[in-house]
Steps between C-alpha positions, in 0.01 A plus 500: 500500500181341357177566714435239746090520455585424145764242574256298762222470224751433210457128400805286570743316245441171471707208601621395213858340635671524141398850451637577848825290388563683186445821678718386770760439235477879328509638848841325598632532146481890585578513855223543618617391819604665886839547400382637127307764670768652753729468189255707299312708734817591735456482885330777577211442202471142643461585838229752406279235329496317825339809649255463167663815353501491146647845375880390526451173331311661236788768398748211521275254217481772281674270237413264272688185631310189577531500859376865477215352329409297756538708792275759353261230426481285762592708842454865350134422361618713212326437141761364237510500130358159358822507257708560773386194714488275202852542483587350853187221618230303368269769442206326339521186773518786765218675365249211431603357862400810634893677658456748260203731389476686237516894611344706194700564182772274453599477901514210727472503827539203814218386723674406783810608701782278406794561767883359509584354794807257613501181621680377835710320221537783227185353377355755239142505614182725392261619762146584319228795667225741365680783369576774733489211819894397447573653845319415798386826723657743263237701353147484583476188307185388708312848499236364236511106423502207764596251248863634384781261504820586654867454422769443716528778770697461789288303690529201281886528423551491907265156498683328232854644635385306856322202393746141534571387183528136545397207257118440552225313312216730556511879614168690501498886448192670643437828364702470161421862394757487186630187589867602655470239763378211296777584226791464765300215622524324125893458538477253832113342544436228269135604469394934602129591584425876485176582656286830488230716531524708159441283239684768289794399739555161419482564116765711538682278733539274160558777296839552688577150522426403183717830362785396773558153368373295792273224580117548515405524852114370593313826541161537732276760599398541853568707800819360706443134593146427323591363115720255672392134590444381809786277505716682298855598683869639415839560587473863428277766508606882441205774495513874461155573614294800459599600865452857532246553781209728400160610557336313206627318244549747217782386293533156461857434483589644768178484775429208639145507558504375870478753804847596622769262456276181512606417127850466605422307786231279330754422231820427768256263661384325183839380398584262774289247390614530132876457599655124410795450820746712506330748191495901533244746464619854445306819517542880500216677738360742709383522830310685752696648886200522658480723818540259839618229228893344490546512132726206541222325661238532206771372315571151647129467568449458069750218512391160395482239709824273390723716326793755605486864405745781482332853467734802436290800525692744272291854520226663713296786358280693734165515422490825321861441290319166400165646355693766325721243327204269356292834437796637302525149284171532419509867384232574753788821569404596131169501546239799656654601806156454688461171345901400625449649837157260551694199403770591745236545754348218482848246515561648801164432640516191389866423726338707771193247523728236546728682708809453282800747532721333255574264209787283432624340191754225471567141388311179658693137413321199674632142445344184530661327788456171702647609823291523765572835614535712220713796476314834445803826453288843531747799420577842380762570253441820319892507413621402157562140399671348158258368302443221374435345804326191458822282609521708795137431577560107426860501716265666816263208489795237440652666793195499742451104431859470630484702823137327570688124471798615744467521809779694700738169517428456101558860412862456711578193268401653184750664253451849362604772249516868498274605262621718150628813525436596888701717610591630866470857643637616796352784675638682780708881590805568311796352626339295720675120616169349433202550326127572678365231268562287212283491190408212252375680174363280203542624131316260311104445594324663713828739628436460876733598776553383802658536810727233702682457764930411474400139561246528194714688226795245587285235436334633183845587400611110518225338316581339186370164589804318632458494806152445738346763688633348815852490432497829363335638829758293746784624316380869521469414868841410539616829323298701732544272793158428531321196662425309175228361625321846624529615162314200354278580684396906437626461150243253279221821528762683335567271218166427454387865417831482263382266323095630454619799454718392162866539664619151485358197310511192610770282357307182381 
């Protein structure tokens, strides 16, 4: 791959929007697309690019086919014949708008990073980055320039996978990077703003919207909430931040430039504020367990005042996995061994100082609420969900505004459905009469499992919104020849943790 201190000085295309349309048009006319690329490249080759290894794509474009062409040029920063490029794009447009450069000889050769990616919809998008910075965290890609621009790593695909995806008429993405967010952003908000630090960032933020085919979004420069007015609010904000907590701030896409995990916090804060009723802010972050500290605790203490969260902490790293991963992503591993061990050193004196035995990653989703006693979820989940998930995410919040207007009577009057595709497990000794306990297992969502009691699975089992939760419950009573009214009783705390939990929906 090109060399990333020669990528971050390289100066950018323009934004020309019919150059970046004709382009557009010779990339799709030779599949240039997701689906072009596994069909060229094969599995395995694909797969390896996504690790930013280039040797198997390379013996697999050794043709001279157009989407060859373009694979060598654009994500195998490989010089091509002039001749040969002529034959496929705009070549003269690209050059004079500044994709191309001329390599020596009768070579081209691209500028930028120019990456397939798919749309929710089987949109054909185009994610732009400095060459060599396609893949988040996969190479040392931060070892020698601050400025870089990213592509989509994983990171970013697991915020727009979770994000709601609801009609809007503003959206604000803080931290565009490449602009990933604000380009899934473009198909639901009437009007996008993409804010960020790197001015480098937000040109090519409209480099891969303008080469996508979508709307110009309104692009600032400013650390987190500063280019914004004062008045200025929206239904949605998403931000992948530069979370990782280090001593310094080295490498700008990635370091946040606060102490600890006070970015994180600073920005979770922030949003409240600039949330219309009943809008979501969405973030990916880390954050510190501090020794003699409830993790949990820190957690709820960053909520706004006025809006619900749900925080799903999804990994912990020890301090000493943690620096090794962010050491290894910058390359410090390929560096002097004296100069790698003193950088190691010194993140772990930094956590020691502030007493810090862990870090956790995960999701934080606030919403703008008008209840008076807002709803804040704190939980682990390290197990694997099906993405996307933003209608799960919507559905929990849905759900918790139903449970907070019923009161136990309510809840017994309301009308309810088994969720899709839950299934029940029963666990107990072989050949047993009865089972030791009953399971509820989701596959759709987050995938959760939990136990319940006969009186709960029977119930569940029922559901399909016919009936109220009352009548349902008396005539399990009479089956079992319970008092009907005892079991109205113990049973609403049941229900209700169905219900938050994703089991059963309400039926209205």
């Amino acid at each position: 791959m090109g060399s990333v201190s020669n990528a971050s000085l390289s100066p950018l295309p323009s934004v020309d929007r019919d150059v970046a349309a004709r382009l557009r048009d010779a990339l799709l006319g030779a599949s240039f697309t997701a689906d072009g690329l596994l069909d060229l490249l094969g599995a395995p080759a694909y797969a390896a690019l996504a690790r930013s290894e280039t040797v198997p794509a390379l013996r697999a474009t050794r043709g001279d086919t157009p989407l060859e062409t373009f694979v060598r040029l654009f994500l195998l920063q490989q010089p091509v014949p002039h001749a040969r490029v002529a034959d496929v794009l705009p070549v003269d447009a690209c050059l004079e708008s500044g994709w191309l450069v001329r390599a020596g000889g009768d070579e081209v050769a691209a500028t930028v990073d120019v990456r397939p990616y798919g749309g929710p919809d089987g949109e054909d998008w185009f994610i732009v980055s400095d060459l060599g910075c396609a893949v988040g965290g996969a190479g040392g890609i931060g070892s020698r320039d601050e400025g870089v621009v990213l592509g989509v790593g994983g990171a970013s695909t697991t915020l727009a996978g979770i994000t709601v995806r609801t009609p809007v008429s503003a959206a604000l993405d803080l931290g565009t990077g490449s602009g990933i967010q604000a380009l899934h952003a473009a198909r639901h908000a009437t009007r996008v703003t993409a804010t960020d630090l790197n001015p480098r960032a937000l040109h090519i933020t409209a480099l891969t919207l303008a080469l996508s085919g979508a709307p110009e979004a309104d692009l600032r420069q400013g650390s987190l909430f500063e280019p914004l007015r004062a008045d200025e609010t929206f239904d949605l904000i998403v931000s992948n931040p530069p979370f990782v907590i280090s001593p310094g701030a080295r490498l700008t896409y990635r370091d946040g430039g606060m102490g600890g995990d006070d970015l994180c916090r600073s920005l979770v804060q922030g949003a409240g504020e600039r949330l219309n009723a009943g809008g979501f802010a969405q973030f990916l972050a880390n954050w510190q367990h501090v020794e003699g500290e409830d993790w949990q605790d820190r957690l709820r203490s960053w909520v706004p005042r006025g809006c619900d969260a749900w925080i799903v902490q999804r990994e912990v790293q020890d301090v000493t996995q943690y620096a090794e991963l962010w050491l290894r992503d910058a390359g410090d591993h390929r560096a002097d061994p004296a100069e790698y061990q003193a950088r190691y050193d010194a993140w772990l004196e930094e956590f020691e100082s502030r007493k810090v035995k862990a870090v956790g990653f995960g999701w934080i989703t606030l919403r703008r609420t008008d209840s008076d006693e807002p709803s804040i979820t704190v939980e682990e989940w390290p197990h694997p969900v099906e993405q996307p998930l933003g209608d799960t995410i919507r559905a929990h919040f849905w759900r918790l505004d139903h449970l907070r207007a019923h009161d136990d009577a309510a809840l017994l009057a309301a009308h309810y459905r088994l969720a899709a595709e839950v299934v029940q497990e029963q666990v107990g000794l072989p050949g047993a009469e009865d089972p030791e306990h009953v399971v509820l297992r989701q596959n759709r969502g987050m995938r959760r499992a939990t136990k319940v009691d006969t009186v709960g699975a029977g119930f569940a089992g029922v559901c399909d919104g016919t009936l109220s939760a009352g009548r349902i419950l008396d005539a399990i009573a009479q089956l079992m020849g319970e008092d009907p009214v005892l079991l109205r009783d113990r049973t609403p705390a049941q229900i209700r943790l169905l219900v938050e939990q994703g089991f059963l929906d309400p039926a209205e």
